[in-house]
Coordinates of C-alpha atoms in Angstrom, one line a residue:
X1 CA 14.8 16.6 3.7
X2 CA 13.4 20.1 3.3
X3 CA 11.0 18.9 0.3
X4 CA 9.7 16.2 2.7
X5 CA 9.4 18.6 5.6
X6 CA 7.2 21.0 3.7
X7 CA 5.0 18.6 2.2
X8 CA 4.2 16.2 5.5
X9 CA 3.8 20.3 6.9
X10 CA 1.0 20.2 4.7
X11 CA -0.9 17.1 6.2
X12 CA -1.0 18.1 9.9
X13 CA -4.0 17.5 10.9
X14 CA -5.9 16.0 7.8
X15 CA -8.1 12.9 7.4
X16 CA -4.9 11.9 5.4
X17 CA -2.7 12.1 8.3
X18 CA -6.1 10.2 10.8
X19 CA -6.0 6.7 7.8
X20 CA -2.8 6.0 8.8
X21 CA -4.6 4.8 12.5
X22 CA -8.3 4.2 11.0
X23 CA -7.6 1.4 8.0
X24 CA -5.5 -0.4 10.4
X25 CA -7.9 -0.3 13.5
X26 CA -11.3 -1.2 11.7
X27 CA -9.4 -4.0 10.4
X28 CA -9.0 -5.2 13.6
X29 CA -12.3 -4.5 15.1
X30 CA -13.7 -6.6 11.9
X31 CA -12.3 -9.8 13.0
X32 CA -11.9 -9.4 16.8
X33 CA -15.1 -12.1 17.1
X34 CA -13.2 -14.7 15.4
X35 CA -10.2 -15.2 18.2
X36 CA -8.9 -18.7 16.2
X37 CA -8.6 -16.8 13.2
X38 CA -8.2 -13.3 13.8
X39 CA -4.3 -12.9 12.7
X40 CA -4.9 -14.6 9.4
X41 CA -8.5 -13.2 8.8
X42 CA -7.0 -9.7 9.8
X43 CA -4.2 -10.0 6.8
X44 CA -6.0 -11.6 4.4
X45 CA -8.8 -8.9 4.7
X46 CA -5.5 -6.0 5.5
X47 CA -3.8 -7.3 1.9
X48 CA -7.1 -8.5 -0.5
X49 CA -9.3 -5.2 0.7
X50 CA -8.6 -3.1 3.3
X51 CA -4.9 -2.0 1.9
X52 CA -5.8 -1.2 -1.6
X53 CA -8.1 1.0 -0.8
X54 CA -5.9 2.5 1.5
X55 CA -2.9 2.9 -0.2
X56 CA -5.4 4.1 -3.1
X57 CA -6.8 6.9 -1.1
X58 CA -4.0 8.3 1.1
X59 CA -2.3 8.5 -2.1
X60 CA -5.3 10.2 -3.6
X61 CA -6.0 12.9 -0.4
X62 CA -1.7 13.4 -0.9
X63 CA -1.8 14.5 -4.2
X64 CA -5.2 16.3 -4.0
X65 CA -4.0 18.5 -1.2
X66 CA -2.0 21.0 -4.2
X67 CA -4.6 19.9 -6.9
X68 CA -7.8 20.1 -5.7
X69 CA -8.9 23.8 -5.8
X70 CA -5.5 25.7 -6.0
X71 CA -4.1 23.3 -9.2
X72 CA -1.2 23.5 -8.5
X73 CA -0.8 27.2 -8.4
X74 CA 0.8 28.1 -5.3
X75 CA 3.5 25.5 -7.2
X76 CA 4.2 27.0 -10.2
X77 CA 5.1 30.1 -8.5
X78 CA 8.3 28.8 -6.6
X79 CA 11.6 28.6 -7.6
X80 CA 11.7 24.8 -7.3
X81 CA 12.6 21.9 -9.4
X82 CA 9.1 20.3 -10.3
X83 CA 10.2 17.0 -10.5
X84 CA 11.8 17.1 -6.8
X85 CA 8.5 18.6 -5.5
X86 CA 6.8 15.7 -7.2
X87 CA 9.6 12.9 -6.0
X88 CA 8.7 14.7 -2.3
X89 CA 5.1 14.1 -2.7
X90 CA 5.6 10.2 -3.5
X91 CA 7.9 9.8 -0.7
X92 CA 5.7 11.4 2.3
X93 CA 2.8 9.1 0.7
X94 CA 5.4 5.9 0.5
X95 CA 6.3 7.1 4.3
X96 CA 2.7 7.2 5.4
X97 CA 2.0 3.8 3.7
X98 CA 5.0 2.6 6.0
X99 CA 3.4 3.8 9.0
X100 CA -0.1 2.6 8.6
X101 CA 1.9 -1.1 8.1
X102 CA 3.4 -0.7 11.0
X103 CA 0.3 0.4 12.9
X104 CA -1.3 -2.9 11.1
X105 CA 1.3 -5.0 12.7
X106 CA 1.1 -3.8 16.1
X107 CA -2.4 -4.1 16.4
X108 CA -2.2 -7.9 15.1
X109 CA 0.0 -9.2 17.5
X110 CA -1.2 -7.5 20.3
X111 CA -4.4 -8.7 19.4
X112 CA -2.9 -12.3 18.4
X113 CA -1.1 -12.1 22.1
X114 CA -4.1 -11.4 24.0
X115 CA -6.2 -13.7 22.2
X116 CA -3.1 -16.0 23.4
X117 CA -3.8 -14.9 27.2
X118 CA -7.0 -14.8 27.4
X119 CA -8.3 -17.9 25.2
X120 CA -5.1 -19.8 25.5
X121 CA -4.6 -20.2 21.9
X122 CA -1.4 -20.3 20.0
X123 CA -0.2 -17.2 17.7
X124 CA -1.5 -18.6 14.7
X125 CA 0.9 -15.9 12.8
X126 CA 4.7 -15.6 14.8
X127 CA 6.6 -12.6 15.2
X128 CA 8.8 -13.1 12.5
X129 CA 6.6 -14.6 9.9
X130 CA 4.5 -11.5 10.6
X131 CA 7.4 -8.5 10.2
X132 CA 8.1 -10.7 6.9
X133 CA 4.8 -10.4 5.4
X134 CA 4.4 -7.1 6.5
X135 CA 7.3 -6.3 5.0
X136 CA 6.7 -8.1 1.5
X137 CA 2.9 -6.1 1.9
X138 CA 4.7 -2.8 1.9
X139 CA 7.3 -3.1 -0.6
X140 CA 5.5 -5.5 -3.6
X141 CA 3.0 -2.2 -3.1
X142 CA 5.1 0.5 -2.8
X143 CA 4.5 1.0 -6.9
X144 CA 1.3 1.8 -6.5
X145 CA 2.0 4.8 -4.4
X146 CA 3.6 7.0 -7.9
X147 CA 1.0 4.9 -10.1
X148 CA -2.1 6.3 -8.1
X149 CA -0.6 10.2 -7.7
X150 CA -0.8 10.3 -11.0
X151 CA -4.0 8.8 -11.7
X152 CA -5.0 11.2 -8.8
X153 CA -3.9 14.2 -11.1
X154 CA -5.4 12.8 -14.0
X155 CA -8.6 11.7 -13.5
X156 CA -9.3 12.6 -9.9
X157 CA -10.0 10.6 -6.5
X158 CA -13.3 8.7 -7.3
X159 CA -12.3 7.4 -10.6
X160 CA -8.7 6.2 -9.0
X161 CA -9.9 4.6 -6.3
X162 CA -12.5 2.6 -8.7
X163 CA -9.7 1.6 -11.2
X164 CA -6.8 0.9 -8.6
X165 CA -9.5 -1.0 -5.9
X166 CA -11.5 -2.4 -8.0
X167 CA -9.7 -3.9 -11.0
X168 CA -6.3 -4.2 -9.0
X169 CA -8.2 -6.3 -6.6
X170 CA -10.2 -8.7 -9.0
X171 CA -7.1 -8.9 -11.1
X172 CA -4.7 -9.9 -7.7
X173 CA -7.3 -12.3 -6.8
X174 CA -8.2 -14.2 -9.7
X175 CA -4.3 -14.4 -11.2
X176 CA -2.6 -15.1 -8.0
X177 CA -3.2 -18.6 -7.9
X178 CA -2.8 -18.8 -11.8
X179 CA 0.1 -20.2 -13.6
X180 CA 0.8 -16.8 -14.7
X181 CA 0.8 -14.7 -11.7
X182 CA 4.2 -13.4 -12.2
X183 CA 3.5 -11.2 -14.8
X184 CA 0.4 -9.1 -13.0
X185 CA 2.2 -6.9 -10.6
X186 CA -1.3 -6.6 -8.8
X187 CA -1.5 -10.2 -7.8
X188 CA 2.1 -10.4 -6.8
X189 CA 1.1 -9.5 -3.2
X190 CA -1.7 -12.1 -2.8
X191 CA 0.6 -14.4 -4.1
X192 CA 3.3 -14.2 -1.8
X193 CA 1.4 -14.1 1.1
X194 CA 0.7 -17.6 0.3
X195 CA 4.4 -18.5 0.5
X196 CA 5.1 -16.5 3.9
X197 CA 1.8 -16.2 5.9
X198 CA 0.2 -19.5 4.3
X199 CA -3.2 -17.7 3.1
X200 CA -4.6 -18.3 -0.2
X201 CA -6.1 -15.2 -1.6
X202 CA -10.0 -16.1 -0.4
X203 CA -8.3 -16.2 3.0
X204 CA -8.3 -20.1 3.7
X205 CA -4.9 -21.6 4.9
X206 CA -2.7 -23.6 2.0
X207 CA -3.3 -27.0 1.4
X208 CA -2.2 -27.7 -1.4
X209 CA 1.8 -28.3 -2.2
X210 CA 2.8 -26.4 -5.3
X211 CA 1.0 -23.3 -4.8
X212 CA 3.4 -20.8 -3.5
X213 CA 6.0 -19.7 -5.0
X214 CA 9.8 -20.1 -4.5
X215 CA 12.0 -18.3 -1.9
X216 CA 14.3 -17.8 -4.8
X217 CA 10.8 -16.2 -6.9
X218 CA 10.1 -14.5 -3.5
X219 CA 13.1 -12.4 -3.6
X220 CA 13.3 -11.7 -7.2
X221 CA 9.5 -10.4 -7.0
X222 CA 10.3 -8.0 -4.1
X223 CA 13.4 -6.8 -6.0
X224 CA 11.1 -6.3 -9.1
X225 CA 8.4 -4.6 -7.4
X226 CA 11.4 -2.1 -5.6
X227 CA 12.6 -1.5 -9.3
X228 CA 9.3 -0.6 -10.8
X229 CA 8.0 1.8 -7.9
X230 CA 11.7 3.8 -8.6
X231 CA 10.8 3.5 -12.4
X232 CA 7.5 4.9 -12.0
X233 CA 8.5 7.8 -9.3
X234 CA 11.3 8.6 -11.9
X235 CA 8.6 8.8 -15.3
X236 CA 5.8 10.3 -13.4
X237 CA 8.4 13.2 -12.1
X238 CA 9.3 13.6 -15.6
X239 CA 6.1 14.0 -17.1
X240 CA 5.0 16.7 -14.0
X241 CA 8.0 18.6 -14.8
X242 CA 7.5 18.6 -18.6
X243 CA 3.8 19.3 -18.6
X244 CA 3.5 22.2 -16.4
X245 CA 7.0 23.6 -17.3
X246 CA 5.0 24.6 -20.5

C-alpha cells in the first residue's frame, strides 16, 4: 500500500490524473446527436478507438513520470526492491484504467436514461448488460497496461502509442470476426462485445447467429486475459530489476 501511495502521490495533479474524466466525456459528447444509438455508438467507439488509446497513453504519461528527464535516477538511489516499485507503477496505471471505466459507464447510462426521459426511448444497453461489458472491457485489457510500460521505457510515448493503437486496433478489428480470433489477444475484446453488448466490431448490431462466441469461451477468455496481464507484470518486473540492478 505504501508503493501505491507514493506513486499515485506522484500524479496529483497531471494530465494523467485529468484522462481518466476526458477519454470518457469526449466519448460521450461524440455521439450525444445520435439519441437511438448513443449507448451502442458510445462503446463501440469507447472499445474499437477511444480505449486503446487511452489505456496506451495513461500508461505511457505513468511510466514517463520517473523516465522522462530524471531516468530513473531519483530510483536507483532508494533502498527499494526494483521489481516492487515497478509492480506499484502497473497497479496505479491498472487502478486508473478502472476508474476511467467506471467514469465511461456512468456517463452512458445517464446519458442512455435521459435520452429515455426525454425522447422516450428504451435503454438500448441495460444496467446489467452494461456493468458486464464494462467489466469484460477492463479485464481482457488489463494486459496491456505492463505490455505498454514497458514499451513506454523502451521506445518512448509516440512510438507506443503508434504500435499499441494502431496495429492493436487493426489487428482486433479485422481478426475479431475471424475464425481465429482466439489466438490474437488484441481482438479478444471486440470479440466479446459481440456476445454481451451485441456490436460487431464496425459498430452495427449482430445479425448473424454464429458470430459470438460461447459463454463457456467468454469466461475462459477473461480468465486468460487475467493470467497473461499477471504474467507480463511478473516478466516486465523481472527485467526492470535485472537491467538497472547492473
Amino acid at each position: 500500500m505504501n508503493y501505491l501511495q507514493a506513486e499515485n502521490l506522484k500524479h496529483k495533479r497531471t494530465f494523467a490524473k485529468k484522462l481518466l474524466f476526458l477519454a470518457p466525456i469526449i466519448t460521450a459528447l461524440m455521439n450525444i446527436f445520435a439519441p437511438i444509438w448513443f449507448q451502442l455508438n458510445s462503446y463501440n467507439w469507447w472499445y474499437i478507438l477511444l480505449y486503446p488509446g487511452f489505456l496506451t497513453l495513461l500508461c505511457a504519461l505513468v511510466e514517463q513520470r520517473d523516465n522522462g528527464k530524471l531516468k530513473y535516477h531519483t530510483i536507483y538511489t532508494l533502498p527499494v526492491p526494483l521489481s516492487k516499485m515497478w509492480q506499484a507503477k502497473i497497479e496505479v496505471a491498472g487502478i486508473y484504467v478502472l476508474i476511467g471505466n467506471i467514469v465511461f459507464l456512468i456517463l452512458n447510462l445517464l446519458g442512455g436514461f435521459a435520452i429515455k426521459i426525454v425522447h422516450e426511448l428504451p435503454l438500448s444497453v441495460g444496467i446489467l448488460q452494461a456493468v458486464a461489458g464494462t467489466f469484460c472491457i477492463f479485464i481482457v485489457s488489463l494486459w496491456e497496461v505492463p505490455l505498454c510500460m514497458w514499451l513506454s521505457k523502451k521506445i518512448g510515448i509516440f512510438l507506443t502509442v503508434v504500435l499499441n493503437v494502431g496495429i492493436g486496433s487493426i489487428l482486433g478489428i479485422f481478426m475479431a470476426t475471424s475464425a481465429f480470433w482466439f489466438f490474437c489477444p488484441y481482438s479478444w475484446v471486440p470479440h466479446l462485445m459481440i456476445s454481451v453488448l451485441g456490436i460487431m466490431p464496425n459498430g452495427e448490431p449482430v445479425t448473424i447467429q454464429g458470430t459470438s462466441a460461447s459463454w463457456l469461451m467468454s469466461c475462459v477468455t477473461v480468465l486468460l486475459s487475467f493470467t497473461l496481464f499477471v504474467l507480463l507484470s511478473f516478466l516486465t518486473a523481472k527485467q526492470f530489476e535485472k537491467q538497472e540492478a547492473k
